[in-house]
Structure formats: structure tokens, C-alpha cells
mmCIF file of C-alpha atoms in Angstrom:
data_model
loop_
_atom_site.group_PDB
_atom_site.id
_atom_site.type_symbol
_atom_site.label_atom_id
_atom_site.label_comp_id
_atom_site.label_asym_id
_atom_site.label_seq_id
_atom_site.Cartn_x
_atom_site.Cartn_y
_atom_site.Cartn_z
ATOM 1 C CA UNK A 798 41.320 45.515 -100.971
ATOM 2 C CA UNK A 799 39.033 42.198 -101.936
ATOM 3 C CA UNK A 800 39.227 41.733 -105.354
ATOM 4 C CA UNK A 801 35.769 42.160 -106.952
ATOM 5 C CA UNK A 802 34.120 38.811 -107.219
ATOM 6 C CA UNK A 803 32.541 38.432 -110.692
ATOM 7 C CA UNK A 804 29.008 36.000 -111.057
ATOM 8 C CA UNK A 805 29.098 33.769 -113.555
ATOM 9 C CA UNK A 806 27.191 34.590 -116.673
ATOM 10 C CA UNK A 807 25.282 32.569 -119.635
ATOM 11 C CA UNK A 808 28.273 31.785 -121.641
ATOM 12 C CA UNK A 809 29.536 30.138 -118.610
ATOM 13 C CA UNK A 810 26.804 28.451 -118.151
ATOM 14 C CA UNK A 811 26.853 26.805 -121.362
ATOM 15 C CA UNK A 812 30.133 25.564 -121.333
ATOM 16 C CA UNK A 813 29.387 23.670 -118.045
ATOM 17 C CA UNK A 814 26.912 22.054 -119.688
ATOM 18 C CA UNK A 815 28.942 20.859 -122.241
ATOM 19 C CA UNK A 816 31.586 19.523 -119.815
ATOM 20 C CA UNK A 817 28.930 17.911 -118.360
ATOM 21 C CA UNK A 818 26.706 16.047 -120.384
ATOM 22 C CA UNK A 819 25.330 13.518 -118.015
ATOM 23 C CA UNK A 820 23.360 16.781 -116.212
ATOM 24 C CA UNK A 821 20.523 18.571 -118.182
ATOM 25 C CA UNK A 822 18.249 21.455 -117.854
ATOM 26 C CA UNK A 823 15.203 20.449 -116.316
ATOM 27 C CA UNK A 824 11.750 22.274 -115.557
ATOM 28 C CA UNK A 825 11.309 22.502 -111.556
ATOM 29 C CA UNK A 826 8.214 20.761 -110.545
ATOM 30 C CA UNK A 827 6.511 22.408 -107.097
ATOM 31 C CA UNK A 828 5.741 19.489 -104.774
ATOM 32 C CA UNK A 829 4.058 20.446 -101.167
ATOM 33 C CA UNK A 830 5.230 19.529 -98.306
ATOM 34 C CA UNK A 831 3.382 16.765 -97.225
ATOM 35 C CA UNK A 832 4.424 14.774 -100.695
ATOM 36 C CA UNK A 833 8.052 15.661 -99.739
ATOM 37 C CA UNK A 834 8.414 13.811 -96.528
ATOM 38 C CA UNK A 835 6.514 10.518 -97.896
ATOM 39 C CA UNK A 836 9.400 7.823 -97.322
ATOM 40 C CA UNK A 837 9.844 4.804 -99.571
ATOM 41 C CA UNK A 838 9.256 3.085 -96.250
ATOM 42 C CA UNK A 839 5.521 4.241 -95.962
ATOM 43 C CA UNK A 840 5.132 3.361 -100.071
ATOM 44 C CA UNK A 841 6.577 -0.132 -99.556
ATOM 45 C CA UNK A 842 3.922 -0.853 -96.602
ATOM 46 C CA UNK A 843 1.320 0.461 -98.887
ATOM 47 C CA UNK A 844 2.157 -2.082 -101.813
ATOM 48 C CA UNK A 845 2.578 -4.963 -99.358
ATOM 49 C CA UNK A 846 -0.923 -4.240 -98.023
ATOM 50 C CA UNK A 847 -2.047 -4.150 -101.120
ATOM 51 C CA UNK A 848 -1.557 -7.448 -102.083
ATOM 52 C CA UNK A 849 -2.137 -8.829 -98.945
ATOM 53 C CA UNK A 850 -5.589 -7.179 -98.930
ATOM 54 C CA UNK A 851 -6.174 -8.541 -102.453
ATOM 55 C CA UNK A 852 -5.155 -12.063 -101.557
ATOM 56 C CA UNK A 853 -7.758 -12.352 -99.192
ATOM 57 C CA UNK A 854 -10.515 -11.750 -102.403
ATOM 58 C CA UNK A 855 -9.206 -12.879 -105.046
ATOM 59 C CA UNK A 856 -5.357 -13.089 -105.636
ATOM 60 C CA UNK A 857 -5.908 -13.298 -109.572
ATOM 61 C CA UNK A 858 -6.480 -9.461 -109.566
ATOM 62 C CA UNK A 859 -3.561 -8.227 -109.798
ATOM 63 C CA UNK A 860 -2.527 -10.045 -112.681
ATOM 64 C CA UNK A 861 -5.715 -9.216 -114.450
ATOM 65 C CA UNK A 862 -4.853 -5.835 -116.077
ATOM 66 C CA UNK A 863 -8.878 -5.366 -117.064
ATOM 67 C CA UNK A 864 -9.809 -6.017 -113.541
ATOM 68 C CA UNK A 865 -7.777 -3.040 -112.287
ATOM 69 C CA UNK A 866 -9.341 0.421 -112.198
ATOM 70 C CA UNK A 867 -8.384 3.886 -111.102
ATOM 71 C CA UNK A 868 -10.408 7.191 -110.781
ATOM 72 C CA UNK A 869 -9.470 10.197 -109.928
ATOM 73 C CA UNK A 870 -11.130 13.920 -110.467
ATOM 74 C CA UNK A 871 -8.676 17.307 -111.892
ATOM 75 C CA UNK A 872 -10.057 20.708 -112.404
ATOM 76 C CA UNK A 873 -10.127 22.605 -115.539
ATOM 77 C CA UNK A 874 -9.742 26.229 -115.527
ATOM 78 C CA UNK A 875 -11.187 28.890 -118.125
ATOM 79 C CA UNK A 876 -8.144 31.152 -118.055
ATOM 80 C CA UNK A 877 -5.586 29.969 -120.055
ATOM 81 C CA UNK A 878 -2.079 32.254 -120.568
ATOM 82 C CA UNK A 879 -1.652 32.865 -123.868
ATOM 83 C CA UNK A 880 1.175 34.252 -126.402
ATOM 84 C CA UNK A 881 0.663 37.041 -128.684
ATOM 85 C CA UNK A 882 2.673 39.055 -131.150
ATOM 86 C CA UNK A 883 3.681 42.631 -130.110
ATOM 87 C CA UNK A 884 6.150 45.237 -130.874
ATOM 88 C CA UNK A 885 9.952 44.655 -130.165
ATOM 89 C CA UNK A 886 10.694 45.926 -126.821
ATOM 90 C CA UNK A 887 7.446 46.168 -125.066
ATOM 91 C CA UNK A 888 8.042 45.375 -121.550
ATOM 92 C CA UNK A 889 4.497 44.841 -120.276
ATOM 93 C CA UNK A 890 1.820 43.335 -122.602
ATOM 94 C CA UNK A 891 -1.644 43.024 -121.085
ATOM 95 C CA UNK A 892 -5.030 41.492 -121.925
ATOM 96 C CA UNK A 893 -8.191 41.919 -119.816
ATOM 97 C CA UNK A 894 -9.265 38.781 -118.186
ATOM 98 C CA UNK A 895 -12.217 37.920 -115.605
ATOM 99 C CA UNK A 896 -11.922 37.133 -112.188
ATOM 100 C CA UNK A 897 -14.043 34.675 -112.584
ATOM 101 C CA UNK A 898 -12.595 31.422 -111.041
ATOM 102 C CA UNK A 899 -14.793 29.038 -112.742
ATOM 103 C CA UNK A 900 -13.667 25.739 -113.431
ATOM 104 C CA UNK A 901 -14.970 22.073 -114.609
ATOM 105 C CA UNK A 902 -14.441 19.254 -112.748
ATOM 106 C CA UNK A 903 -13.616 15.723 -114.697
ATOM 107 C CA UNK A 904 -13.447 12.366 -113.261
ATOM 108 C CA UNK A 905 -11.464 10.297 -114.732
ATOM 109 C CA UNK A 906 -11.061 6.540 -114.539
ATOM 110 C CA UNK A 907 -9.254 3.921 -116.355
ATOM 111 C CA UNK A 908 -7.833 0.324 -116.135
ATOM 112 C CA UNK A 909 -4.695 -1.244 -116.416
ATOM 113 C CA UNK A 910 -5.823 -2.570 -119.571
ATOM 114 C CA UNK A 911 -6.760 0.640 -121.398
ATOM 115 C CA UNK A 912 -10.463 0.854 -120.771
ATOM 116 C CA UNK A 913 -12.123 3.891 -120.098
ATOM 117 C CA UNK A 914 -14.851 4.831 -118.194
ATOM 118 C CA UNK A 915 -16.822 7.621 -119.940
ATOM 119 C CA UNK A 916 -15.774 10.842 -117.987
ATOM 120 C CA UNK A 917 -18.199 12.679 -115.542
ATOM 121 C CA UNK A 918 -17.896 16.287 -116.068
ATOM 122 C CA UNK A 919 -19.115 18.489 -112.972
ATOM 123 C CA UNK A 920 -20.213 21.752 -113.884
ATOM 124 C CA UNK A 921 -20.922 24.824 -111.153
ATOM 125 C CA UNK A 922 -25.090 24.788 -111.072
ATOM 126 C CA UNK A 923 -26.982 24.934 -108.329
ATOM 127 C CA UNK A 924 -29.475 22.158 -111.214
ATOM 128 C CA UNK A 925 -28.536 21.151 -114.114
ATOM 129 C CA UNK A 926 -29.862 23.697 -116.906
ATOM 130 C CA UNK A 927 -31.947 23.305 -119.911
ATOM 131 C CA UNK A 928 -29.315 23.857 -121.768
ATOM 132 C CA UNK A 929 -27.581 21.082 -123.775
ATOM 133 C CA UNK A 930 -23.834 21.302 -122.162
ATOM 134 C CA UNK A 931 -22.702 17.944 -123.404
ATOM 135 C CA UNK A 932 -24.114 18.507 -127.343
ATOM 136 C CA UNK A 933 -20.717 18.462 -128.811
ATOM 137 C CA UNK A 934 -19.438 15.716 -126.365
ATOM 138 C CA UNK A 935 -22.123 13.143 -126.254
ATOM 139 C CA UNK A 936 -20.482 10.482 -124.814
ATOM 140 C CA UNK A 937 -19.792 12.203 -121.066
ATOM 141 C CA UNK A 938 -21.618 12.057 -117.881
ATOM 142 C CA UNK A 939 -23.428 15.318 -116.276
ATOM 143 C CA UNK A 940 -23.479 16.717 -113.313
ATOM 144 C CA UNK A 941 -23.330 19.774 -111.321
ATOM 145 C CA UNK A 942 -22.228 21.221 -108.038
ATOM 146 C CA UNK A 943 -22.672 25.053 -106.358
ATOM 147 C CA UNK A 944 -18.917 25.068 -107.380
ATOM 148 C CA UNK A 945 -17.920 22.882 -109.981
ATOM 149 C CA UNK A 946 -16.317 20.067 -107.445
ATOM 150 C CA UNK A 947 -17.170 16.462 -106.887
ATOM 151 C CA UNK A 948 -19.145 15.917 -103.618
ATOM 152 C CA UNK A 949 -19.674 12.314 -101.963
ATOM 153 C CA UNK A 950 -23.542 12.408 -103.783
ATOM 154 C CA UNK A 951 -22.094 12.531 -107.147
ATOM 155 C CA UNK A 952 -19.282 9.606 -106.792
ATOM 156 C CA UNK A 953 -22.307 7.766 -105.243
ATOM 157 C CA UNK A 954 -24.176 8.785 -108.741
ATOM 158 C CA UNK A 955 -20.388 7.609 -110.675
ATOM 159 C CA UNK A 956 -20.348 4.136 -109.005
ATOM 160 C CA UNK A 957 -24.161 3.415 -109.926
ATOM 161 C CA UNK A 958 -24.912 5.236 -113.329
ATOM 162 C CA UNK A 959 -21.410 5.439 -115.000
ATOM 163 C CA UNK A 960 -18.836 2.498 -113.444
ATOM 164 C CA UNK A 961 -21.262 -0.266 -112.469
ATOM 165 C CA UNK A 962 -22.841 -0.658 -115.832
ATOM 166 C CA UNK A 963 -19.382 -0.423 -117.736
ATOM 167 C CA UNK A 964 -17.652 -3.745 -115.398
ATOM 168 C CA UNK A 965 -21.149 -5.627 -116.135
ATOM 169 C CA UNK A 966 -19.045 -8.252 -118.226
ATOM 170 C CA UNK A 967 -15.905 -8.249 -116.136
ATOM 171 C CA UNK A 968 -15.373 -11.107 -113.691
ATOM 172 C CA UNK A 969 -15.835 -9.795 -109.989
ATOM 173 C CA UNK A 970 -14.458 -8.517 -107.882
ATOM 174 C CA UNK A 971 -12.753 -5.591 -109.356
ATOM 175 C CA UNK A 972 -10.079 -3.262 -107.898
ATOM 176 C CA UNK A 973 -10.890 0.330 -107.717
ATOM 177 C CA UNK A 974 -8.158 2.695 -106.545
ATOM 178 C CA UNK A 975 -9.077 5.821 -105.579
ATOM 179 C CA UNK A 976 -7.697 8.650 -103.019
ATOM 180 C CA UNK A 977 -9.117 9.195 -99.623
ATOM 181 C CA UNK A 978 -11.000 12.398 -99.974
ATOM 182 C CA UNK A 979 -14.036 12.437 -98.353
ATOM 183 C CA UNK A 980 -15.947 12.296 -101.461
ATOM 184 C CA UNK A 981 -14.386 9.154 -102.255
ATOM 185 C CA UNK A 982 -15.308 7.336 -98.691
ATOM 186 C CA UNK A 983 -17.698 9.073 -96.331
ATOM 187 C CA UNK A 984 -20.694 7.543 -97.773
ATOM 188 C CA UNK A 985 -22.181 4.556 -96.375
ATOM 189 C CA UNK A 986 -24.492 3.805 -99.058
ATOM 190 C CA UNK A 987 -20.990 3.975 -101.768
ATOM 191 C CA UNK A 988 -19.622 1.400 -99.681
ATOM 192 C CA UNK A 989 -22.222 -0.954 -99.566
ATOM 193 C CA UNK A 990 -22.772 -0.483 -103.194
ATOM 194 C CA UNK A 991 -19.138 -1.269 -103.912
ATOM 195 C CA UNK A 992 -19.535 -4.520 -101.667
ATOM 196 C CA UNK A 993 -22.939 -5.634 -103.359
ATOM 197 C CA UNK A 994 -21.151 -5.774 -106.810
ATOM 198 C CA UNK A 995 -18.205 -6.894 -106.486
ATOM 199 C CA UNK A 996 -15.714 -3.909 -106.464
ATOM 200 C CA UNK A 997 -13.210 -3.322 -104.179
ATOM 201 C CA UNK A 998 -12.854 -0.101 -103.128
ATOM 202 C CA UNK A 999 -9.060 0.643 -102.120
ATOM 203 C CA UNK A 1000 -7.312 4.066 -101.009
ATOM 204 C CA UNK A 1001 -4.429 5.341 -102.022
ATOM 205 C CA UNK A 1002 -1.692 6.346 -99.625
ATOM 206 C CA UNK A 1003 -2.429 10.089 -98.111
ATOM 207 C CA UNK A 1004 0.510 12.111 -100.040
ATOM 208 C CA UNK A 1005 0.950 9.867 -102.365
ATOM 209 C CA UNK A 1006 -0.785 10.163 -105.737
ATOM 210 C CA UNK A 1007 2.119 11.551 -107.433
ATOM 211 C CA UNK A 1008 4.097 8.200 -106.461
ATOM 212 C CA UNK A 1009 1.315 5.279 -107.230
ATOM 213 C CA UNK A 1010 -1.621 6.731 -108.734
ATOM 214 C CA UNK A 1011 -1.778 5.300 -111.720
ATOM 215 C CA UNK A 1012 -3.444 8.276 -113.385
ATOM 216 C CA UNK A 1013 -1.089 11.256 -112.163
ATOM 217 C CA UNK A 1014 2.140 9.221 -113.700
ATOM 218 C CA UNK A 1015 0.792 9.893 -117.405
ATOM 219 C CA UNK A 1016 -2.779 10.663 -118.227
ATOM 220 C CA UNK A 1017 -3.564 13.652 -116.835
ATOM 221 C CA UNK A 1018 -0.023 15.052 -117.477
ATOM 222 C CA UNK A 1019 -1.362 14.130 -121.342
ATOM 223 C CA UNK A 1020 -3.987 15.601 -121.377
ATOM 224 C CA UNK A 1021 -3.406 19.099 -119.594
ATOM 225 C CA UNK A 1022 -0.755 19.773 -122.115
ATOM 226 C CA UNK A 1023 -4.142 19.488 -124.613
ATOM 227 C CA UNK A 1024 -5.947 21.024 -122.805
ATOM 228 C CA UNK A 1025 -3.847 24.587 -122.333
ATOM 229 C CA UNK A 1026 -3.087 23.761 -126.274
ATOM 230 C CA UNK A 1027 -6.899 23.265 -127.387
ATOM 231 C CA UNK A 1028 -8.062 26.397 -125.289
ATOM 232 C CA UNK A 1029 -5.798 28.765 -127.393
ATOM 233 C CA UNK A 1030 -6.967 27.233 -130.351
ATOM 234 C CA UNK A 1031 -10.168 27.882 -129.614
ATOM 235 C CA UNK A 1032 -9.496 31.829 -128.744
ATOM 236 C CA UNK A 1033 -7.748 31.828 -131.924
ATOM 237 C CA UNK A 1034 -10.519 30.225 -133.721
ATOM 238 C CA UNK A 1035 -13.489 32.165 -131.904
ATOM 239 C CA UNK A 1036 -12.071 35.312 -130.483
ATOM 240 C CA UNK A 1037 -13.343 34.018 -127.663
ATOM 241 C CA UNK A 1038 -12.352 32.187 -124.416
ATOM 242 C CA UNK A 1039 -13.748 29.136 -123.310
ATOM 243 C CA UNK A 1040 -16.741 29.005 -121.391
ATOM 244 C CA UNK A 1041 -19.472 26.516 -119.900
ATOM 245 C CA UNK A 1042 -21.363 26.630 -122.560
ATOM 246 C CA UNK A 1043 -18.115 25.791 -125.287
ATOM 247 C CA UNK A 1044 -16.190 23.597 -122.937
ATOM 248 C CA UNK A 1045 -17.624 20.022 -123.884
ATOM 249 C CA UNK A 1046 -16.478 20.903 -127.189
ATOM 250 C CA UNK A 1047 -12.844 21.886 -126.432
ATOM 251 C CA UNK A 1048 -12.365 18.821 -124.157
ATOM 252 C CA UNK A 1049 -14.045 16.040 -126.313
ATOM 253 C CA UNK A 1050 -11.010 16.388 -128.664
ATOM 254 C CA UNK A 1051 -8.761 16.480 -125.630
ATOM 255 C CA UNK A 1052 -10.157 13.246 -124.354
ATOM 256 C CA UNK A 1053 -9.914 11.515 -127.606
ATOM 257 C CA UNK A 1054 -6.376 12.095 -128.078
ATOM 258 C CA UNK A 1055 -5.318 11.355 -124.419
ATOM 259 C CA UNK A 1056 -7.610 8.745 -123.901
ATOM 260 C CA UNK A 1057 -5.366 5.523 -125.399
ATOM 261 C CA UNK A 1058 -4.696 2.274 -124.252
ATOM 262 C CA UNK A 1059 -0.808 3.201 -124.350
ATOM 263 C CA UNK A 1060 -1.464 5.893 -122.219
ATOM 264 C CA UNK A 1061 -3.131 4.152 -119.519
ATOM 265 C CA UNK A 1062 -1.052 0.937 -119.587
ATOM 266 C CA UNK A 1063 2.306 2.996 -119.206
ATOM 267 C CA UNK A 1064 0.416 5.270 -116.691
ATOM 268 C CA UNK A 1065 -0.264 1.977 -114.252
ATOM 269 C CA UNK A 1066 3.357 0.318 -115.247
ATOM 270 C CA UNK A 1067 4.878 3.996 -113.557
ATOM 271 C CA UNK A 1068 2.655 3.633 -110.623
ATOM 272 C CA UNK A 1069 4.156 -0.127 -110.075
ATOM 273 C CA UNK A 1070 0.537 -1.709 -110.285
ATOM 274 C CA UNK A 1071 0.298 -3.229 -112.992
ATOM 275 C CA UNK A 1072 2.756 -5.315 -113.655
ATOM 276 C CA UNK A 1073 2.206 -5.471 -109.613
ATOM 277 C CA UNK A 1074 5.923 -4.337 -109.199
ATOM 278 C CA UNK A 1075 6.719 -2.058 -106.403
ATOM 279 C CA UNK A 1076 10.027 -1.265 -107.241
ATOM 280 C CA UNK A 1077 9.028 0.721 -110.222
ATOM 281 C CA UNK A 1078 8.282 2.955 -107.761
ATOM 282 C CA UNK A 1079 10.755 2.667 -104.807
ATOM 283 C CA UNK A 1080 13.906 2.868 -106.868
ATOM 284 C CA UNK A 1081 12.681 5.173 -109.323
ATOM 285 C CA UNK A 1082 14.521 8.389 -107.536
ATOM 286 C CA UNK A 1083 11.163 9.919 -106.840
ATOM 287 C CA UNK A 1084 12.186 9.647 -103.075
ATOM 288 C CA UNK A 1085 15.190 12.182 -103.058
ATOM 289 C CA UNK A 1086 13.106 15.463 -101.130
ATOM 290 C CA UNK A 1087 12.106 12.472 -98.361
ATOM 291 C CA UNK A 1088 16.123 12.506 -97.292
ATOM 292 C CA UNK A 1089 16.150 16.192 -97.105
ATOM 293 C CA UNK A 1090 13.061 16.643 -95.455
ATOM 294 C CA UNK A 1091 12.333 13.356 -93.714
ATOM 295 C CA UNK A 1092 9.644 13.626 -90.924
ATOM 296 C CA UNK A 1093 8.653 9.935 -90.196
ATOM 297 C CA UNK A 1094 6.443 7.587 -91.669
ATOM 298 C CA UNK A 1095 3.123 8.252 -93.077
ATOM 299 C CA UNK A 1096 0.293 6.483 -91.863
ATOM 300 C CA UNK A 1097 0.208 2.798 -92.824
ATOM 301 C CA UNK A 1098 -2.965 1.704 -92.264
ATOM 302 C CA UNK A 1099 -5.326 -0.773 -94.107
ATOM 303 C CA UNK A 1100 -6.615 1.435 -96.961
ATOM 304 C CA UNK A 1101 -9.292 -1.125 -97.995
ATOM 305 C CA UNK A 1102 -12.945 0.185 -98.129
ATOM 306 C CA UNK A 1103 -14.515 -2.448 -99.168
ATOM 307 C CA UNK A 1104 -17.253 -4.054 -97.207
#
């Protein structure tokens, strides 16, 4: 008879860990599929294109940290989780929440240097209300969508109202990094307003944000974690959750506090843009699910936009 084969437990466990130190418990991050199979390959061709691409304008860029910009939109939800205290034992502790799947859209931009560009915040409207939304955060941009989500319009709306009058003192061209969604790039007249003034309107590799935008590598890790933090407060504080009418308020805070120069200059040093240094990226072990799951290269295309 096979001896009974016994699982290993906690205690176990524990004592690996200890006669291992150089391995840690870490928090497992989901990453689609598409991200996976990006090789360092595809990421290298991107960076060489880069500065190739920027050559051609004005070479100086990319050692000009306030000449370097990224934007970039995240969605905020309403429905935050939440801990409570309840009675030893209880197995299943409920609250009542909506199934309302509201959420705020922010765009975001920054530049290597630490400026900011003050944030759009995109609100689900069909028009934009009578009420005062932005009363307790003043120095935001409005606008709304039938859903809360940036549409090629309002980045047309950005470029002109919001980013164009904030560079009016910084030498041209600029560098503007942005993704390729279709907000970003299927409008001619954001195109030829990017090539009238000077900026330089430059996609990101498809896949790849979590790799070289500068923004995903520390910013809006930052200021999530405030987010979920300054939402619970604000229950606390209210008895209330956050709504459309309170969420200016809860953010502005939020913004403040993730909005520093440190916090943009490290986010650009992780992406390997500025300092222009590709290897911050390809040999930063970001590249391991690519040799499991390899599938090719992605597309390595020009990624300019400008002109």
C-alpha cells in the first residue's frame, strides 16, 4: 500500500523561507496576454526608432527632460472594497452596493522634468450640467462623455485648451508620448494641430505601456493606492460613498500628493526615457512571461504622428 503523501503546510512554508532568503513573498500582478508575448526585441526597435525619429527634429530632445511629455487617461471607479469590524467568526459579511458602473475618466500628463499638465477629468453627461463639479478642485479641466471615457473630440479639446497653452514658454518642438488608441490618433485636425505648434506626437509600442510608458512605471501606481485610501476616508467621514457630485473633492487631495516632481522623474527614468537609456528597460527582468509565451515580434513600425 502507497504510503499517504502528506502536503506541506504553513509552518513549512516558513521555514523555506528562512532557508531561503534571497526569494520573497510577492503580490501576483495579472498581465494579459498580449503584454506577455512583447519581446525585448520589439522594445529595443521601439527605442531605436525613437531616437532616430527624434534626430530628424531636433536631436536636443531627448536630453531636455522639460521638453518630454507623456499623457495617458485611467478610470476611476465609485465602488471601493472596504474593511469593517464584525463579530469573531462571521463567515460572510455583506454591504449593499449599486450596480452602477460609473466611473471618471482622468488624463493625465507629465514631463520628464516634473511638470504637470492640469488633469482633464471626463465625467458621464450627455452636456456638461449646471452644476459646479470641479468647486472643490478648481484647478482641473471638464468634460463629459455618454460614458465617462475619452473620445478623439475631447483629446482634440486637451491638445488646444489644456497642453498647448501650458508648453507656450518651452522651446519647440516638444515630445508627446502617448498610446495608439484611436482617441489618441484618428483625428486629422489633432494632427495638424500637433504639427502647427511644434509637438511631436509619438506612439507608444501596442502592448507596451507597462514596459515604457513613463506614467504606468510610477504615477498612476501612486496615486490609485490614494485613491482606494481617500474613498474610504470619505465613507468614513460622510457615511457616504463617493459620487459625481463629491469626486473632485476626493481626488484633488489625491492629485496633490501624487503629483511630485520625484514621482514623475523616477516614473520616466523606469520607462528608460529620460535619461534616454533603453536598457533600463531591456534588462530590467520585465521580459521573463515573453520566454514562456513567446509568439514573435510585435509590430515595429514608425510610431511617429507627427505631421
Amino acid at each position: 500500500m502507497d504510503k499517504e503523501v502528506k502536503m506541506p503546510g504553513y509552518k513549512w512554508f516558513t521555514g523555506f523561507l528562512r532557508r531561503h532568503p534571497n526569494l520573497s513573498r510577492r503580490t501576483l500582478m495579472s498581465l494579459g496576454r498580449e503584454r506577455a508575448v512583447i519581446p525585448p526585441q520589439a522594445v529595443e526597435k521601439w527605442f531605436k526608432n525613437l531616437k532616430g525619429s527624434i534626430a530628424e527634429q531636433d536631436k536636443a530632445i531627448l536630453d531636455s527632460p522639460e521638453r518630454i511629455f507623456n499623457a495617458d487617461e485611467t478610470g476611476f471607479s465609485f465602488d471601493v472594497k472596504r474593511k469593517i469590524v464584525a463579530c469573531k467568526g462571521s463567515k460572510h459579511v455583506y454591504t449593499v452596493s449599486s450596480n452602477n458602473k460609473t466611473q471618471v475618466t482622468v488624463l493625465a500628463c507629465a514631463s520628464a522634468s516634473g511638470q504637470y499638465i492640469q488633469p482633464l477629468l471626463i465625467f458621464p453627461y450627455k452636456r456638461i450640467p449646471n452644476k459646479n463639479l470641479l468647486q472643490d478642485f478648481p484647478e482641473a479641466y471638464l468634460q463629459v462623455s455618454d460614458n465617462g471615457w475619452i473620445t478623439a473630440s475631447i483629446f482634440h479639446i486637451w491638445i488646444r485648451d489644456c497642453f498647448l497653452p501650458s508648453i507656450v514658454n518651452i522651446p519647440k518642438p516638444v515630445l508627446l508620448l502617448v498610446d495608439g488608441h484611436t482617441s489618441h490618433t484618428s483625428l486629422v485636425e489633432t494632427l495638424e494641430l500637433c504639427a502647427e505648434n511644434g509637438i511631436i506626437l509619438y506612439c507608444l509600442l501596442p502592448h507596451a505601456s507597462h514596459l515604457i510608458q513613463p506614467l504606468d512605471q510610477a504615477f498612476f501606481g501612486s496615486i490609485k493606492r490614494s485613491w482606494t485610501d481617500a474613498a474610504r476616508q470619505h465613507t468614513w467621514a460622510t457615511g457616504e460613498g463617493v459620487n459625481l457630485e463629491s469626486f473632485g473633492k476626493v481626488l484633488k487631495p489625491v492629485w496633490t500628493k501624487a503629483a511630485t516632481p520625484s514621482n514623475a522623474s523616477h516614473s520616466f527614468k523606469a520607462a528608460g526615457i529620460y535619461p534616454f537609456n533603453p536598457d533600463k528597460v531591456l534588462m530590467s527582468g520585465k521580459f521573463c512571461p515573453s520566454e514562456v509565451y513567446s509568439s514573435g515580434d510585435a509590430p515595429l513600425a514608425d510610431h511617429s504622428l507627427e505631421g
